[in-house]
mmCIF file of C-alpha atoms in Angstrom:
data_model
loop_
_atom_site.group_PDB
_atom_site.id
_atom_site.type_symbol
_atom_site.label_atom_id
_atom_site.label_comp_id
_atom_site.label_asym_id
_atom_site.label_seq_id
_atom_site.Cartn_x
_atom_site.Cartn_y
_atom_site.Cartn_z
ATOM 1 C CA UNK A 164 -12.102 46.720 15.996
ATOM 2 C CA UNK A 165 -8.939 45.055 15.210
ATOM 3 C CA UNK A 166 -5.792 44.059 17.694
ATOM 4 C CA UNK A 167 -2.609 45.979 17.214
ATOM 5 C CA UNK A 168 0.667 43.398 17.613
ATOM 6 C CA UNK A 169 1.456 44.278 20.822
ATOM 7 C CA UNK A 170 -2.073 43.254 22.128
ATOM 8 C CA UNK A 171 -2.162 40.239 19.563
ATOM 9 C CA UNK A 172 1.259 39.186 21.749
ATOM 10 C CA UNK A 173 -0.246 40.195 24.927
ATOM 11 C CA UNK A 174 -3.238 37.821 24.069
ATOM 12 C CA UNK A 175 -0.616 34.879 22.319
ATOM 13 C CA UNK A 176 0.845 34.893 26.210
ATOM 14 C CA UNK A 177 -2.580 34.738 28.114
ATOM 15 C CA UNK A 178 -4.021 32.121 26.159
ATOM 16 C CA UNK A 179 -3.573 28.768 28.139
ATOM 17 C CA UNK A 180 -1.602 26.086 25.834
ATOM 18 C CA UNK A 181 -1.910 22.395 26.136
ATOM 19 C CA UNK A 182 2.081 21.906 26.553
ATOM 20 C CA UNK A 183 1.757 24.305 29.734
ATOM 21 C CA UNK A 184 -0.544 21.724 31.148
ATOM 22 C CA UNK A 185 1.766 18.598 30.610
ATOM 23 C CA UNK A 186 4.593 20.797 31.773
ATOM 24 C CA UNK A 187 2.884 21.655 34.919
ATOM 25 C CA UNK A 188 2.319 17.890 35.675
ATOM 26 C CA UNK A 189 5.808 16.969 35.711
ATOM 27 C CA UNK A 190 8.213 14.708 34.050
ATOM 28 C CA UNK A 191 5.698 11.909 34.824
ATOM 29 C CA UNK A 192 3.398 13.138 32.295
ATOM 30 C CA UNK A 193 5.475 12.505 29.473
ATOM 31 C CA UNK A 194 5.552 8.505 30.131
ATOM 32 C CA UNK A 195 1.724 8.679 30.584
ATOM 33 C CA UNK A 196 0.793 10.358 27.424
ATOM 34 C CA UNK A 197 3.766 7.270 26.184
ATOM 35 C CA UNK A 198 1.787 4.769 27.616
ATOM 36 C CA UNK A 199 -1.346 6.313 26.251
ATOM 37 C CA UNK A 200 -0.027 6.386 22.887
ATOM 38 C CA UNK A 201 1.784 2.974 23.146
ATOM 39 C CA UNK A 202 -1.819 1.241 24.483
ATOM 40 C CA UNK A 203 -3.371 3.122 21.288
ATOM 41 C CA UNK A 204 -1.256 1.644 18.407
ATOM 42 C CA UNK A 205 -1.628 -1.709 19.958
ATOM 43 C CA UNK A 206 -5.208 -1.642 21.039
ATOM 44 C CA UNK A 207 -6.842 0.456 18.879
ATOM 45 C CA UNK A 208 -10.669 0.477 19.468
ATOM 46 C CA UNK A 209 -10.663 -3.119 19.986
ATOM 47 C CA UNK A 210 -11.223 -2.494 23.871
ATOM 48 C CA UNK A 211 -14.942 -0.623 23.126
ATOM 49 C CA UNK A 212 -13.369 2.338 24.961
ATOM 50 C CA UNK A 213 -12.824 0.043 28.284
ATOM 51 C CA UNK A 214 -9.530 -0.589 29.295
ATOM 52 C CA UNK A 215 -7.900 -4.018 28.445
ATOM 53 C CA UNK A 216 -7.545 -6.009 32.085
ATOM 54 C CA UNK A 217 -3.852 -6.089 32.647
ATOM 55 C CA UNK A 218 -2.640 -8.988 32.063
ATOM 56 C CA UNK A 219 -3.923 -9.025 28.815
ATOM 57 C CA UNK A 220 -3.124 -5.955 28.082
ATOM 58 C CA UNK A 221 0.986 -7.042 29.231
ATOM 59 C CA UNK A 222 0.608 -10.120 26.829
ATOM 60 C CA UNK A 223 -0.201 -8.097 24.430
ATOM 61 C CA UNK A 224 2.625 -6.087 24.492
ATOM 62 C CA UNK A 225 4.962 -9.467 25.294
ATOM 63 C CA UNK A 226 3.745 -10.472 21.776
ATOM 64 C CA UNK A 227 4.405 -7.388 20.439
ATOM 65 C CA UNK A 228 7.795 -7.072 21.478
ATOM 66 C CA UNK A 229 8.430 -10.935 20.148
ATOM 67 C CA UNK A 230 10.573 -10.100 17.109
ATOM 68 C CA UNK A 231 10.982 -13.683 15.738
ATOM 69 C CA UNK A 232 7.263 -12.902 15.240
ATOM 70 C CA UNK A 233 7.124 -9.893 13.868
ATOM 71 C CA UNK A 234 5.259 -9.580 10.633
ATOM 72 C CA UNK A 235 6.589 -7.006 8.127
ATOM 73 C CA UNK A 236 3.398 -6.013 6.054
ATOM 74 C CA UNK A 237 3.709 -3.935 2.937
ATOM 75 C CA UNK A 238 1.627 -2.712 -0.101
ATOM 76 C CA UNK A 239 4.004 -3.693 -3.150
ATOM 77 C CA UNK A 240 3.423 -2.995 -6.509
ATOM 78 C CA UNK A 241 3.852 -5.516 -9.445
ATOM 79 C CA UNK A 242 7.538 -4.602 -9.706
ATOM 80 C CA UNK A 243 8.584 -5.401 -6.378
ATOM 81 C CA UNK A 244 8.517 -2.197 -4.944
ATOM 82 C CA UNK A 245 7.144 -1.637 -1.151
ATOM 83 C CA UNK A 246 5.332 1.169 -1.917
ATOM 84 C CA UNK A 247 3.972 1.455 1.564
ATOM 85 C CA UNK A 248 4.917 -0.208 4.628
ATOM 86 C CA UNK A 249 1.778 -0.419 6.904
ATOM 87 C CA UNK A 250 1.658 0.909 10.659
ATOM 88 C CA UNK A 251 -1.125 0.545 13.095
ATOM 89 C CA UNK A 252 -3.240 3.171 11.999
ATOM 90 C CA UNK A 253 -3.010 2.105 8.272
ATOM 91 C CA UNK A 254 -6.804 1.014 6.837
ATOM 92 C CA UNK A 255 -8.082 -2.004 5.615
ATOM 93 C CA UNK A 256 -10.489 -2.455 2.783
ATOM 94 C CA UNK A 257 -13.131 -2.940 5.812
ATOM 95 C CA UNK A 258 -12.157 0.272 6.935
ATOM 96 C CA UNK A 259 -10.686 -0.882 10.248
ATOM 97 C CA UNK A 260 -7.504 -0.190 11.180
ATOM 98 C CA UNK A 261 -4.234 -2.519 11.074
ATOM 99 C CA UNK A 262 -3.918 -2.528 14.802
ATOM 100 C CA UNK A 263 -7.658 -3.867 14.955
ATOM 101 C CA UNK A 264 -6.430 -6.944 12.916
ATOM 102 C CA UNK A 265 -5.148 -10.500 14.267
ATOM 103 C CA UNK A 266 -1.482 -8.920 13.444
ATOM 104 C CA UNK A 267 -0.386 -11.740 16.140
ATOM 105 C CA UNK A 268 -0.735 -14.016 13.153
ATOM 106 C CA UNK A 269 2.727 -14.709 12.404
ATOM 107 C CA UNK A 270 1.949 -18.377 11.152
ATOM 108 C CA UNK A 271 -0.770 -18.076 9.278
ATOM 109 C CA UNK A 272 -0.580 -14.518 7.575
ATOM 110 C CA UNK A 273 -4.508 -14.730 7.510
ATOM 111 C CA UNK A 274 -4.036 -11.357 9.641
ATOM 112 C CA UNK A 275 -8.103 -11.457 10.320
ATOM 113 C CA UNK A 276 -10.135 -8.416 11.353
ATOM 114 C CA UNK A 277 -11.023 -8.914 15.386
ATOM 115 C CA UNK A 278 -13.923 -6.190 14.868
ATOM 116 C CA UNK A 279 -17.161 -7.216 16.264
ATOM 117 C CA UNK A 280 -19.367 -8.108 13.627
ATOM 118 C CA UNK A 281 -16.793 -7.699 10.335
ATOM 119 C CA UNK A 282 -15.886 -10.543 8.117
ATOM 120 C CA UNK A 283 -13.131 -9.221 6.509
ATOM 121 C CA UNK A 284 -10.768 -12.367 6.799
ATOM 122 C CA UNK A 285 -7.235 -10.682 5.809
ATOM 123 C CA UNK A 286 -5.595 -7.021 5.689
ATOM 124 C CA UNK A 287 -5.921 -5.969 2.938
ATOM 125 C CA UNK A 288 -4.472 -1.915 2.353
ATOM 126 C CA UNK A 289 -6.875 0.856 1.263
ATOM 127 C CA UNK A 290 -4.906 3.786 0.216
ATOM 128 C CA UNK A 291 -6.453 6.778 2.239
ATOM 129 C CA UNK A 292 -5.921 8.525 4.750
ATOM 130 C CA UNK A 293 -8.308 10.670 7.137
ATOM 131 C CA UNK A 294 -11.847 11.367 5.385
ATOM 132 C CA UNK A 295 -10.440 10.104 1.937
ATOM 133 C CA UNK A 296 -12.593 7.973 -0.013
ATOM 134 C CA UNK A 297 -11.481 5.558 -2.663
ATOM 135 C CA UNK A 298 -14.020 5.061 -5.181
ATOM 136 C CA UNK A 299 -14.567 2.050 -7.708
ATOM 137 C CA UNK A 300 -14.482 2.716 -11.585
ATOM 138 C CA UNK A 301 -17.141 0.116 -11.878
ATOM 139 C CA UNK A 302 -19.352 0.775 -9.800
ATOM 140 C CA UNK A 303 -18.604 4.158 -8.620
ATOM 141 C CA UNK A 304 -19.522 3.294 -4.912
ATOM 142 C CA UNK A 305 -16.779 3.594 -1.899
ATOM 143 C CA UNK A 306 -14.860 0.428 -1.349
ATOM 144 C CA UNK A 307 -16.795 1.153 1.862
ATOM 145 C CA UNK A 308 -19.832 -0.203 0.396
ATOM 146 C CA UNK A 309 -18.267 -3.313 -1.226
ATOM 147 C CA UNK A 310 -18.456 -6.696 0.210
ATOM 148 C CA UNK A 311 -15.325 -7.593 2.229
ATOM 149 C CA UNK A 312 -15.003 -10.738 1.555
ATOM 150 C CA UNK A 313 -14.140 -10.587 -2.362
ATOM 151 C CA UNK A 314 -14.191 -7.064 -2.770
ATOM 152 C CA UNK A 315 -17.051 -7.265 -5.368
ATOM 153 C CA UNK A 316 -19.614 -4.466 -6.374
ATOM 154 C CA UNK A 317 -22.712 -4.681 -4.583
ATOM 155 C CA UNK A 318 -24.732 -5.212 -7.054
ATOM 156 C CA UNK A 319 -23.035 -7.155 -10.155
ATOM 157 C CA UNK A 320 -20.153 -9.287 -10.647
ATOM 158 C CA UNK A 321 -17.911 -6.167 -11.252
ATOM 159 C CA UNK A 322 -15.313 -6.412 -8.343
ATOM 160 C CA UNK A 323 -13.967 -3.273 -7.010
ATOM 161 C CA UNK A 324 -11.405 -1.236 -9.403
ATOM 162 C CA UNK A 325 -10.009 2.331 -8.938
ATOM 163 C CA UNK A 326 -7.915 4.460 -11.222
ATOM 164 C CA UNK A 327 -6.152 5.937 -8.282
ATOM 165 C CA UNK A 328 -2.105 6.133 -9.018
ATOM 166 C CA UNK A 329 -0.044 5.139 -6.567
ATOM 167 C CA UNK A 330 3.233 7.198 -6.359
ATOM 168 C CA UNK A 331 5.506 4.896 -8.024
ATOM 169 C CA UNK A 332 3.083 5.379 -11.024
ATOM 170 C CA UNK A 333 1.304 2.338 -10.785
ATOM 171 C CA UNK A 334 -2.467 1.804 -10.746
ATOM 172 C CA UNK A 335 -3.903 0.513 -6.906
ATOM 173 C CA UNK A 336 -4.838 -2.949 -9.447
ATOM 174 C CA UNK A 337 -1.257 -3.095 -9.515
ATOM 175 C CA UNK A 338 -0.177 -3.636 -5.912
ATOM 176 C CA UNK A 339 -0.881 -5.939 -3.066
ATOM 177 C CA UNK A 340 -0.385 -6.360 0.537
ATOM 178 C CA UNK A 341 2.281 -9.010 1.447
ATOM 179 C CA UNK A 342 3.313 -10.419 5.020
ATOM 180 C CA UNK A 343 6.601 -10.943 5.274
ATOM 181 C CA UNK A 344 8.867 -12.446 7.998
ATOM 182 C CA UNK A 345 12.250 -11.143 8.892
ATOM 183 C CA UNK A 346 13.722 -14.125 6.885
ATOM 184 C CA UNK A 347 12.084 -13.920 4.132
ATOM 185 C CA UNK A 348 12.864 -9.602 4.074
ATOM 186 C CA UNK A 349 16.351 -10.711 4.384
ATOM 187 C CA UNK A 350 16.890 -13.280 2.117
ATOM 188 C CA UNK A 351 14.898 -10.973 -1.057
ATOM 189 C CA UNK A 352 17.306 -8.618 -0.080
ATOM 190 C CA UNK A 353 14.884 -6.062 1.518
ATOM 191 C CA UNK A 354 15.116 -3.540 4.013
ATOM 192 C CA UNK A 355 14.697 -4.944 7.878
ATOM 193 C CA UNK A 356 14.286 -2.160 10.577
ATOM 194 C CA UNK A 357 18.011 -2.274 11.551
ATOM 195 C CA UNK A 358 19.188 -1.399 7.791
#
């Protein structure tokens, strides 16, 4: 049996939503789900799904907030071009997320990845997103399965190689992910937040 459209509407209207939920909280539930989201992005799954003590968790967001050390990482091509600029949730060739890297590393740019048990020692930008894999014309394995430290095959010398095309036409060979400081943004001539 099928619904008609006024029972299909009469069903659309009894079905609970999630919004009605937040709205029925209040306008306090809007700066939770804020904080939730903010605490995400900066945490990640660094905390092993404990909350970070708070005081840590405020320096955290002191350094964060620094903007003299704000890093600026992108994945350029060999033309120059940003072809991505990376966000928290942006993967590494470890397949760990930005915000689960040392991104407090403003001196060094040896942005390292604070995972328990990884050794990848610097971001460095996978281009997928959700369940995409990113597989190596060598070897034909994931770049999941090759070794972090130098990227190479896992068996061989071959080091990891795609043919995927980036956007601006370029082959992923051709880019790399840079760390940039405001200064150095500026005085290439490149885009800062406030531009």
């Amino acid at each position: 049996s099928s619904c008609g459209p006024n029972q299909l509407a009469l069903l659309a209207r009894s079905m609970p939503r999630a919004i009605d939920n937040v709205l029925s909280l209040g306008p306090a539930a809007g700066a939770h789900i804020d904080a939730y989201q903010e605490y995400s992005a900066l945490v990640g799954r660094l905390d092993d799904g404990r909350p970070l003590p708070e005081p840590v968790y405020l320096e955290l967001r002191r350094r964060a907030a620094d903007a003299t050390k704000r890093l600026y990482v992108n994945w350029r091509n060999a033309s120059g071009l940003d072809c991505r600029a990376i966000g928290p949730q942006s993967k590494c060739f470890c397949d760990h997320r930005y915000n689960e890297h040392d991104w407090c590393a403003f001196e060094s740019r040896r942005v390292r990845c604070k995972m328990p048990g990884c050794r990848c020692a610097c971001f460095d930008y996978v281009p997928v997103r959700g369940s995409q894999d990113l597989r190596c014309s060598a070897c034909r394995k994931s770049y999941t399965e090759h070794r972090q430290s130098d990227h190479g095959c896992p068996k061989g010398a071959s080091k990891f190689a795609s043919s995927y095309t980036c956007s601006c036409s370029a082959p992923y060979n051709d880019h790399r992910t840079v760390f940039e400081s405001a200064a150095e943004r500026a005085s290439a001539g490149r885009p800062l937040d406030s531009d």
